[in-house]
Short mmCIF file of C-alpha atoms and ligand atoms in Angstrom, two decimals:
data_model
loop_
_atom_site.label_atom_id
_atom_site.label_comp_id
_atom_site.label_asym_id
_atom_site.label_seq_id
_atom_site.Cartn_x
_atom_site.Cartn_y
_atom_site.Cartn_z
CA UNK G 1 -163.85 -74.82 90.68
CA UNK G 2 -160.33 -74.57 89.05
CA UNK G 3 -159.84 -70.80 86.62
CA UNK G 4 -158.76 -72.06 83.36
CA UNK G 5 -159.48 -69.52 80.99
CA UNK G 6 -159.86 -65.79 80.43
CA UNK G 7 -161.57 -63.58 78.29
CA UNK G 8 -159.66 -60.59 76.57
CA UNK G 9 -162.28 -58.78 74.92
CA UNK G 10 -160.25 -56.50 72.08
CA UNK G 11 -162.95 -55.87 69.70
CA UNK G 12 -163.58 -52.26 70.13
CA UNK G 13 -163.29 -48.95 68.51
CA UNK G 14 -160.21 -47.34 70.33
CA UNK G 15 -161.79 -43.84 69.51
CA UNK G 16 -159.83 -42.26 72.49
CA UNK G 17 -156.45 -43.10 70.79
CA UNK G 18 -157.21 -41.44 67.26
CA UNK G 19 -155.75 -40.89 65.26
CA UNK G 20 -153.09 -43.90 65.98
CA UNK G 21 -155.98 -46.53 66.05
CA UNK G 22 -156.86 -45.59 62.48
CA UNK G 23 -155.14 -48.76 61.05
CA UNK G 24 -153.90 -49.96 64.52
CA UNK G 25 -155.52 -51.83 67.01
CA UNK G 26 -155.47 -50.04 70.45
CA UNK G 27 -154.21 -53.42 71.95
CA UNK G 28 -151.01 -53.18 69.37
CA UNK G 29 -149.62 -49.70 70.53
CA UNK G 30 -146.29 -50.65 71.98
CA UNK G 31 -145.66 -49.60 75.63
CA UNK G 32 -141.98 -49.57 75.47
CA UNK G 33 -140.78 -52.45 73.39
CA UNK G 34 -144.76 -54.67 74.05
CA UNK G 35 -147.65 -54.52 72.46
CA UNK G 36 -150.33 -53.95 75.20
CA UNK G 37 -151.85 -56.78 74.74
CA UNK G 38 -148.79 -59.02 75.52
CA UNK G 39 -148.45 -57.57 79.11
CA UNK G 40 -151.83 -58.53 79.79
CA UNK G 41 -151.89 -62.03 77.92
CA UNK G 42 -148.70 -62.75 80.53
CA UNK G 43 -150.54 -61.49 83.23
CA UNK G 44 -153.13 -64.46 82.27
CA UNK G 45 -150.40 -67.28 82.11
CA UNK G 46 -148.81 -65.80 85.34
CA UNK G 47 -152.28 -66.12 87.45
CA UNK G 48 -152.15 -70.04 85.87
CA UNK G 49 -154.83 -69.56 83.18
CA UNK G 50 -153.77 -71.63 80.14
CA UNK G 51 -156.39 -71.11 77.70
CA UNK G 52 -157.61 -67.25 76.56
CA UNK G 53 -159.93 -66.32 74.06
CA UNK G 54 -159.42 -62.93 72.17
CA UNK G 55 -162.95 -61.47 71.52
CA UNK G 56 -161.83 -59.69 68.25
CA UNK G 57 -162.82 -57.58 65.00
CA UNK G 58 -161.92 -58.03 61.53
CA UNK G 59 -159.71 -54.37 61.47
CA UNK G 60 -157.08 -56.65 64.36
CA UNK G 61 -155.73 -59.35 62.20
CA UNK G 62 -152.84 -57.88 63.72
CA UNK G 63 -153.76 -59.26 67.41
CA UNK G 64 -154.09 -62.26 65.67
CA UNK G 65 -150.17 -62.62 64.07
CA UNK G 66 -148.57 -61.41 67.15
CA UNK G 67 -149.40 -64.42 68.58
CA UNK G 68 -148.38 -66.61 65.34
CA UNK G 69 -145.74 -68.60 64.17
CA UNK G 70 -143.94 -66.60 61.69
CA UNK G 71 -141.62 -68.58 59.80
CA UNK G 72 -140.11 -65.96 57.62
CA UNK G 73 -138.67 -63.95 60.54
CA UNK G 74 -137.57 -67.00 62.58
CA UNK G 75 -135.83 -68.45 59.88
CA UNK G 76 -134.21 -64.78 59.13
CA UNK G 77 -133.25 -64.34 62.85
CA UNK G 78 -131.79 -68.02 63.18
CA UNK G 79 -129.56 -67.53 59.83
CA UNK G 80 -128.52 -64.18 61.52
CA UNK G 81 -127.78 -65.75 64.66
CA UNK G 82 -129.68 -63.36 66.24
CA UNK G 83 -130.29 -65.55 69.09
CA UNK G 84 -131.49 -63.45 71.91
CA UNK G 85 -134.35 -62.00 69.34
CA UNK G 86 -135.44 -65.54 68.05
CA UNK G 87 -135.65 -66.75 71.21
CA UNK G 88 -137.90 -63.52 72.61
CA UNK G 89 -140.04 -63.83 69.51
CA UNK G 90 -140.97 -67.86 70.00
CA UNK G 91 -141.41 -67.25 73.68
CA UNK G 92 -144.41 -64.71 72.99
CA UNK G 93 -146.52 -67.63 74.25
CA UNK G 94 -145.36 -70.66 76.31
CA UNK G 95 -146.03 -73.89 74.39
CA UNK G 96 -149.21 -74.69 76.58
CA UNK G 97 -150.75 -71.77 76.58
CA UNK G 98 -153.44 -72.31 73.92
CA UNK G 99 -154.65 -69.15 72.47
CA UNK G 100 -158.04 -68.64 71.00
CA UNK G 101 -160.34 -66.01 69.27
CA UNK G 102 -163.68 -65.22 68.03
CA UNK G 103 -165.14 -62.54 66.62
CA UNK G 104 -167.38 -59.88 67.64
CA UNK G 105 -169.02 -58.42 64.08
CA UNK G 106 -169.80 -55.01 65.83
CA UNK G 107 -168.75 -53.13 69.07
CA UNK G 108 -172.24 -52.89 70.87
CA UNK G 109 -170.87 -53.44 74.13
CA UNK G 110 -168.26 -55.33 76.81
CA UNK G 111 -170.89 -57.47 77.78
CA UNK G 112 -172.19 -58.55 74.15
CA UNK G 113 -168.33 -59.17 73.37
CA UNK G 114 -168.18 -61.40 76.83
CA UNK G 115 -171.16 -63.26 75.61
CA UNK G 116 -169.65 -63.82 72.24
CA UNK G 117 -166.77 -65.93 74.29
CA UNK G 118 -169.72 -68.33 75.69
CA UNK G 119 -169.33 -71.59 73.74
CA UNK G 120 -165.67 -71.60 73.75
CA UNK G 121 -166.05 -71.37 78.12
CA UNK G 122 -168.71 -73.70 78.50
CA UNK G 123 -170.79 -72.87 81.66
CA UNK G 124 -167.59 -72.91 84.14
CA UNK G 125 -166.02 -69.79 86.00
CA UNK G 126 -163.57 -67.82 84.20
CA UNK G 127 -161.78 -64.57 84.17
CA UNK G 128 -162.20 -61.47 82.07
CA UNK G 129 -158.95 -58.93 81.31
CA UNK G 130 -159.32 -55.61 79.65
CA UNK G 131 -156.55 -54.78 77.43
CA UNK G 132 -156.19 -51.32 78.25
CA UNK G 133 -155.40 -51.47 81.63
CA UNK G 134 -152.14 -52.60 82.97
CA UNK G 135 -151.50 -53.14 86.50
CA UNK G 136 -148.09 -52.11 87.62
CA UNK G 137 -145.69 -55.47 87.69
CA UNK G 138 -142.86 -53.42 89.67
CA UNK G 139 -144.70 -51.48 92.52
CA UNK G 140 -146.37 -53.90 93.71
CA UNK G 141 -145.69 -56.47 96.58
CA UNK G 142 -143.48 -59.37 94.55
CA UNK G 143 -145.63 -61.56 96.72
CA UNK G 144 -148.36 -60.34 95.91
CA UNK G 145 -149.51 -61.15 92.18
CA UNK G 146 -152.47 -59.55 91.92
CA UNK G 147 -154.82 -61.99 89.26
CA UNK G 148 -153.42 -64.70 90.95
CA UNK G 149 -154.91 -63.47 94.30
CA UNK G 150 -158.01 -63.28 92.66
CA UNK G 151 -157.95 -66.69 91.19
CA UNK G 152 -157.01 -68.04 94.40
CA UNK G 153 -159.66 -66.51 96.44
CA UNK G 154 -162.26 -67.38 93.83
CA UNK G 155 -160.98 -71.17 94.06
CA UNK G 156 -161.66 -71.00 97.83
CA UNK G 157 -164.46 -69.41 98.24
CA UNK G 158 -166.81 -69.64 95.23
CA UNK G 159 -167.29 -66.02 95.30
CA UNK G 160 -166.57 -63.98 92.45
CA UNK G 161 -163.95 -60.82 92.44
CA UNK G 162 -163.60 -58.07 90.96
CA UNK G 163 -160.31 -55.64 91.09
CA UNK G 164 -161.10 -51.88 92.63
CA UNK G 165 -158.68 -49.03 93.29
CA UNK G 166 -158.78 -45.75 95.32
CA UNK G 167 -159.22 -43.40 92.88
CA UNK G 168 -159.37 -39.20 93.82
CA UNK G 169 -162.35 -38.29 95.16
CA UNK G 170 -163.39 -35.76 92.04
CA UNK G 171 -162.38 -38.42 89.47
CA UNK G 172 -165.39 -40.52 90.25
CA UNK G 173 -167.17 -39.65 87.56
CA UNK G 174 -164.63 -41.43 85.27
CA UNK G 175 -165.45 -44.70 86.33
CA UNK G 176 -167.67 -47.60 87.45
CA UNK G 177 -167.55 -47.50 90.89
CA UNK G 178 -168.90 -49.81 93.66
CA UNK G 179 -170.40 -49.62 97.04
CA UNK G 180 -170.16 -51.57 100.11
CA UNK G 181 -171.76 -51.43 103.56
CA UNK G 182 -167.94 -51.52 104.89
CA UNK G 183 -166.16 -48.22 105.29
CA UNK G 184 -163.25 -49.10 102.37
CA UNK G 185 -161.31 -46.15 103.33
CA UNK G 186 -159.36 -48.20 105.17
CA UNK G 187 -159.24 -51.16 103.80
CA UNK G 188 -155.64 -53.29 102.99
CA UNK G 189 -154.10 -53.46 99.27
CA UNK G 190 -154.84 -57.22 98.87
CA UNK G 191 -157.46 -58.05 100.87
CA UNK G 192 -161.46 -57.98 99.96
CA UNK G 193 -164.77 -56.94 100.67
CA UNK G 194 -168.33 -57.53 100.23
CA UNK G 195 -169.56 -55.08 96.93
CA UNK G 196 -173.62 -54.34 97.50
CA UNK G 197 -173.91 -52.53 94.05
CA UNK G 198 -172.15 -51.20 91.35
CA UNK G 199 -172.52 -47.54 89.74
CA UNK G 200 -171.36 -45.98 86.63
CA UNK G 201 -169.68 -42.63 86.66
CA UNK G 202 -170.90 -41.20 89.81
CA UNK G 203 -170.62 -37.38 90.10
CA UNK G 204 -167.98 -37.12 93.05
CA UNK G 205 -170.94 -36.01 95.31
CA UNK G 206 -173.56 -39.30 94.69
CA UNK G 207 -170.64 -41.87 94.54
CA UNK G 208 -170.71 -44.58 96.82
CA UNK G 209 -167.15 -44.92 97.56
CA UNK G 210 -163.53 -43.84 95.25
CA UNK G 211 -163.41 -47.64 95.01
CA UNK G 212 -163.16 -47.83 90.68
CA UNK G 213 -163.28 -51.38 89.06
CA UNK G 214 -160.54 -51.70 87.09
CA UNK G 215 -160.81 -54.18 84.43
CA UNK G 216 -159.86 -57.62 86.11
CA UNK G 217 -162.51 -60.17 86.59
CA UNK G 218 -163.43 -63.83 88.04
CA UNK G 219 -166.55 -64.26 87.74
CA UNK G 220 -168.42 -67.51 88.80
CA UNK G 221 -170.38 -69.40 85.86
CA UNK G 222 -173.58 -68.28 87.00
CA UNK G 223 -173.27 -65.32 85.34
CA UNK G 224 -173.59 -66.54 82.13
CA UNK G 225 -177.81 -66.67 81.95
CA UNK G 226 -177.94 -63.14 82.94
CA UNK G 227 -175.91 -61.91 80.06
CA UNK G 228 -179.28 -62.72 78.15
CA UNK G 229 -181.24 -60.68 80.70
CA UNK G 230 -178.73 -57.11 80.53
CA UNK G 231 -181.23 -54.99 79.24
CA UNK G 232 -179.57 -52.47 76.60
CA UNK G 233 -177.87 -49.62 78.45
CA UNK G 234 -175.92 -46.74 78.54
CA UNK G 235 -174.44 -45.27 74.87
CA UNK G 236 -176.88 -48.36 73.46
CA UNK G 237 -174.47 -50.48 74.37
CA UNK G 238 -174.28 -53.99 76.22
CA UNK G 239 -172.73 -53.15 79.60
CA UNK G 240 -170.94 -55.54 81.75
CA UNK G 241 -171.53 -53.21 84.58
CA UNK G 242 -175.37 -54.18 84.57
CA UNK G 243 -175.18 -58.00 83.90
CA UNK G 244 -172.49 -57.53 87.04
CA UNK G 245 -175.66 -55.83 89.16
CA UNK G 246 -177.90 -58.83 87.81
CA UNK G 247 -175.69 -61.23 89.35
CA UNK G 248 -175.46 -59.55 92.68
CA UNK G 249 -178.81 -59.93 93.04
CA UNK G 250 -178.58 -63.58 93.26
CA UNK G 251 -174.70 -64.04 94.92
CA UNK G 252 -172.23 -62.27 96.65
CA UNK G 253 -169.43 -60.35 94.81
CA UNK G 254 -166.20 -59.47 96.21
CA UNK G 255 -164.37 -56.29 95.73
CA UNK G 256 -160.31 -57.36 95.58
CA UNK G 257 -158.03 -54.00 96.04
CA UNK G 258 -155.42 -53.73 93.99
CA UNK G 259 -152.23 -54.06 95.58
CA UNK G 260 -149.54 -51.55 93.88
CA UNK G 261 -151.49 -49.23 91.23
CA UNK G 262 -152.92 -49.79 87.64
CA UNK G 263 -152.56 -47.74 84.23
CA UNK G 264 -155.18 -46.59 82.06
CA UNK G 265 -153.59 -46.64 78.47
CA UNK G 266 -156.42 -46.18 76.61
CA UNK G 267 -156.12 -42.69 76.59
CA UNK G 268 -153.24 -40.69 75.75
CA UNK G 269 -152.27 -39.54 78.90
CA UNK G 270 -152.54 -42.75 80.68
CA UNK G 271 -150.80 -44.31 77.99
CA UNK G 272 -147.60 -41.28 78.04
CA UNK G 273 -147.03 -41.83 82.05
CA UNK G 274 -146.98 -45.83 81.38
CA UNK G 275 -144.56 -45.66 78.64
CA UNK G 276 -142.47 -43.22 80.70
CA UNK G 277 -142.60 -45.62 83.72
CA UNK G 278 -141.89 -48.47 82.18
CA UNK G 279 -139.08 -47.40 79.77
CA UNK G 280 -137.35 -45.75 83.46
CA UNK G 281 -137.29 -49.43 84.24
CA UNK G 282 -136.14 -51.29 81.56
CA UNK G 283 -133.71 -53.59 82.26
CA UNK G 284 -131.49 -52.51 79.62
CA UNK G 285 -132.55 -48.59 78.50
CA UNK G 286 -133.43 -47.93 81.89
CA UNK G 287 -131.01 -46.17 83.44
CA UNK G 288 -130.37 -44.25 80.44
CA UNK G 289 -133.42 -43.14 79.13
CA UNK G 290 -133.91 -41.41 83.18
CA UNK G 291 -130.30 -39.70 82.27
CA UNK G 292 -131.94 -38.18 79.55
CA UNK G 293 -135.39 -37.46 81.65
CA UNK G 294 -133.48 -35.62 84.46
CA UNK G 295 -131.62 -33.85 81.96
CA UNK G 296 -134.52 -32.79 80.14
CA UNK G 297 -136.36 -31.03 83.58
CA UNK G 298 -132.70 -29.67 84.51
CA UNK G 299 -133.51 -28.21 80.88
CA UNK G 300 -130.24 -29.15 79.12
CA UNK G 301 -130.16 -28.79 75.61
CA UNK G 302 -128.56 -31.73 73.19
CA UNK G 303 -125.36 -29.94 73.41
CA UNK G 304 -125.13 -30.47 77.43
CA UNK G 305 -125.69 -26.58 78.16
CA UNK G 306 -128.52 -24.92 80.75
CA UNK G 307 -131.13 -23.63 77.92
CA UNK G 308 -132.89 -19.96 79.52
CA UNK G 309 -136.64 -20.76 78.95
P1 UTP M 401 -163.26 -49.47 76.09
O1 UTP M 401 -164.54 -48.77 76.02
O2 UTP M 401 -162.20 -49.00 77.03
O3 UTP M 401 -162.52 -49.54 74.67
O4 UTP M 401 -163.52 -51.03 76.33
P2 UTP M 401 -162.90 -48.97 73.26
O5 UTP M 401 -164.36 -48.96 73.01
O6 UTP M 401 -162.04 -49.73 72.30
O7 UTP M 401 -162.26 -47.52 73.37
P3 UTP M 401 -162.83 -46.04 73.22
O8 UTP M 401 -163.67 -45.81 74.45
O9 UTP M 401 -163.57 -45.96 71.93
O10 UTP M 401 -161.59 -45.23 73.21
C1 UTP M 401 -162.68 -51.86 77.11
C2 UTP M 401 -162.23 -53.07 76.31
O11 UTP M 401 -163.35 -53.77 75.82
C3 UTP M 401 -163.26 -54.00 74.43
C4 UTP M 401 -162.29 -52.94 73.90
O12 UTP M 401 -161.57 -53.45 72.78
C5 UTP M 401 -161.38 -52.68 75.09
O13 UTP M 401 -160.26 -53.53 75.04
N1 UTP M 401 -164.60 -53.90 73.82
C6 UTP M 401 -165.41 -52.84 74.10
C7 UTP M 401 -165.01 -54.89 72.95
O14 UTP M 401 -164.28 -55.88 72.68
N2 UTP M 401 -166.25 -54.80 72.39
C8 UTP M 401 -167.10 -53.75 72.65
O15 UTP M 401 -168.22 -53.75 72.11
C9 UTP M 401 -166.65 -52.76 73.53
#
């Protein structure tokens, strides 16, 4: 069955960036010269998905503009000839990519706003994109485009995926992380293997593997009953991570690693070393803004000289 739509869940609190998410939503912060959430909406259309549904919150009517028509500022650009902006602003989406949203009236959990996406899916396979997480589009393989993988493998083979990466060892307590009767040490960027559960923040010395899921999904329809089974878990909260367990009791699950590396944004150091890495390749601030990064370590001052300390 063919992946036609994805689920970008953006309905949540954004504590970890306070104070910025105050009056901002978390998927607004710009990395660079994007709003987060526009990397990860063209990560959709790359992979082929043409419809997406924004699981969203009455405090991000912002989400909802950036991906409006806004007269006002086209019609300001065009009589400024500002062509290269007007045409950047009206290609924020492709014509047929239709974007949709509905609302999730309080954050109890990624799998509560999942299930809020249900009617607007109907009972087929689709795929599931947290906002937060970008996966590196210059590292990796050009050939290899890593959603797209996914999709592809899940049109083949029926089986759903879900993106890992080797994390350190004593960071597995940050994540979910999953296990496999396969030794994954060794496993290929790219390729996949069979997941037999799926753990939340293991302490480094109960984990199962430094495999961490990293918020890509393509999950097969038959998930969508269990989402009515997840029994309330951790922080009272919906969690994907046990509907996920619910459904690998009844089908395999494939674990797809990451080829090239991902970036955590929704915290503030995550989000620093992605703006940093990003910005050093710009296409046109670039080169530049790494003049001014190199200068910085050398410790030069504005003035050009060797500062002492
Ligand atoms: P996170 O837990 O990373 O985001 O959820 P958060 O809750 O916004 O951030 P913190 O932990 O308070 O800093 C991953 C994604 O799932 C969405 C969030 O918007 C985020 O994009 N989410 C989470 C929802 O849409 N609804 C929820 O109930 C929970």
């Amino acid at each position: 069955m063919k992946i036609k739509k994805a689920i970008i869940p953006v309905a949540g609190l954004g504590t970890r960036m306070l104070p910025a998410t105050k009056a901002i939503p978390k998927e607004m912060l710009p990395v660079v010269d994007k709003p987060l959430i526009q990397y990860v909406v063209n990560e959709a259309v790359s992979a082929g998905i043409r419809n997406i549904i924004l699981v969203t919150h009455s405090s991000k009517n912002a989400i909802e503009n950036h991906f409006d028509k806004s007269f006002e500022l086209e019609a300001t650009l065009e009589k400024r000839v500002k062509r290269q902006l007007l045409q950047e602003i009206q290609s924020i989406i492709p014509s047929d990519v239709t974007i949709m949203h509905v609302r999730q009236g309080e954050a109890r959990g990624l799998a509560d706003a999942i299930l809020c996406a249900r009617d607007l899916v109907d009972d087929g396979p689709f795929a599931i994109l947290l906002p937060d997480v970008l996966i590196d589009e210059f590292r990796a393989d050009p050939r290899k485009d890593n959603l797209a993988e996914m999709v592809k493998n899940f049109e083949s083979t029926g089986i759903s995926q879900i993106m890992v990466e080797q994390v350190p060892h004593e960071q597995t307590g940050s994540y979910g992380i999953v296990a496999s009767d396969q030794n994954l040490d060794g496993t290929i960027p790219g390729s996949t293997f069979d997941i037999t559960d799926m753990v939340e923040k293991p302490r480094p010395e109960n984990s199962p593997s430094d495999m961490a899921v990293v918020g890509r999904y393509v999950l097969s329809g038959n998930i969508w009953p269990l989402f009515r089974e997840t029994p309330v878990g951790a922080g009272g909260e919906l969690q994907l991570t046990d509907t996920l367990r619910l459904l690998l009791r009844q089908e395999k699950i494939a674990g797809y690693r990451l080829c090239g590396r991902s970036w955590d944004c929704g915290n503030k150091l995550g989000y620093l070393e992605a703006n940093i890495e990003y910005a050093i390749r710009h296409p046109n601030i670039g080169s530049e803004f790494k003049r001014y990064l190199l200068d910085k370590i050398a410790g030069k001052d504005d003035a050009g000289t060797i500062s002492e300390n």
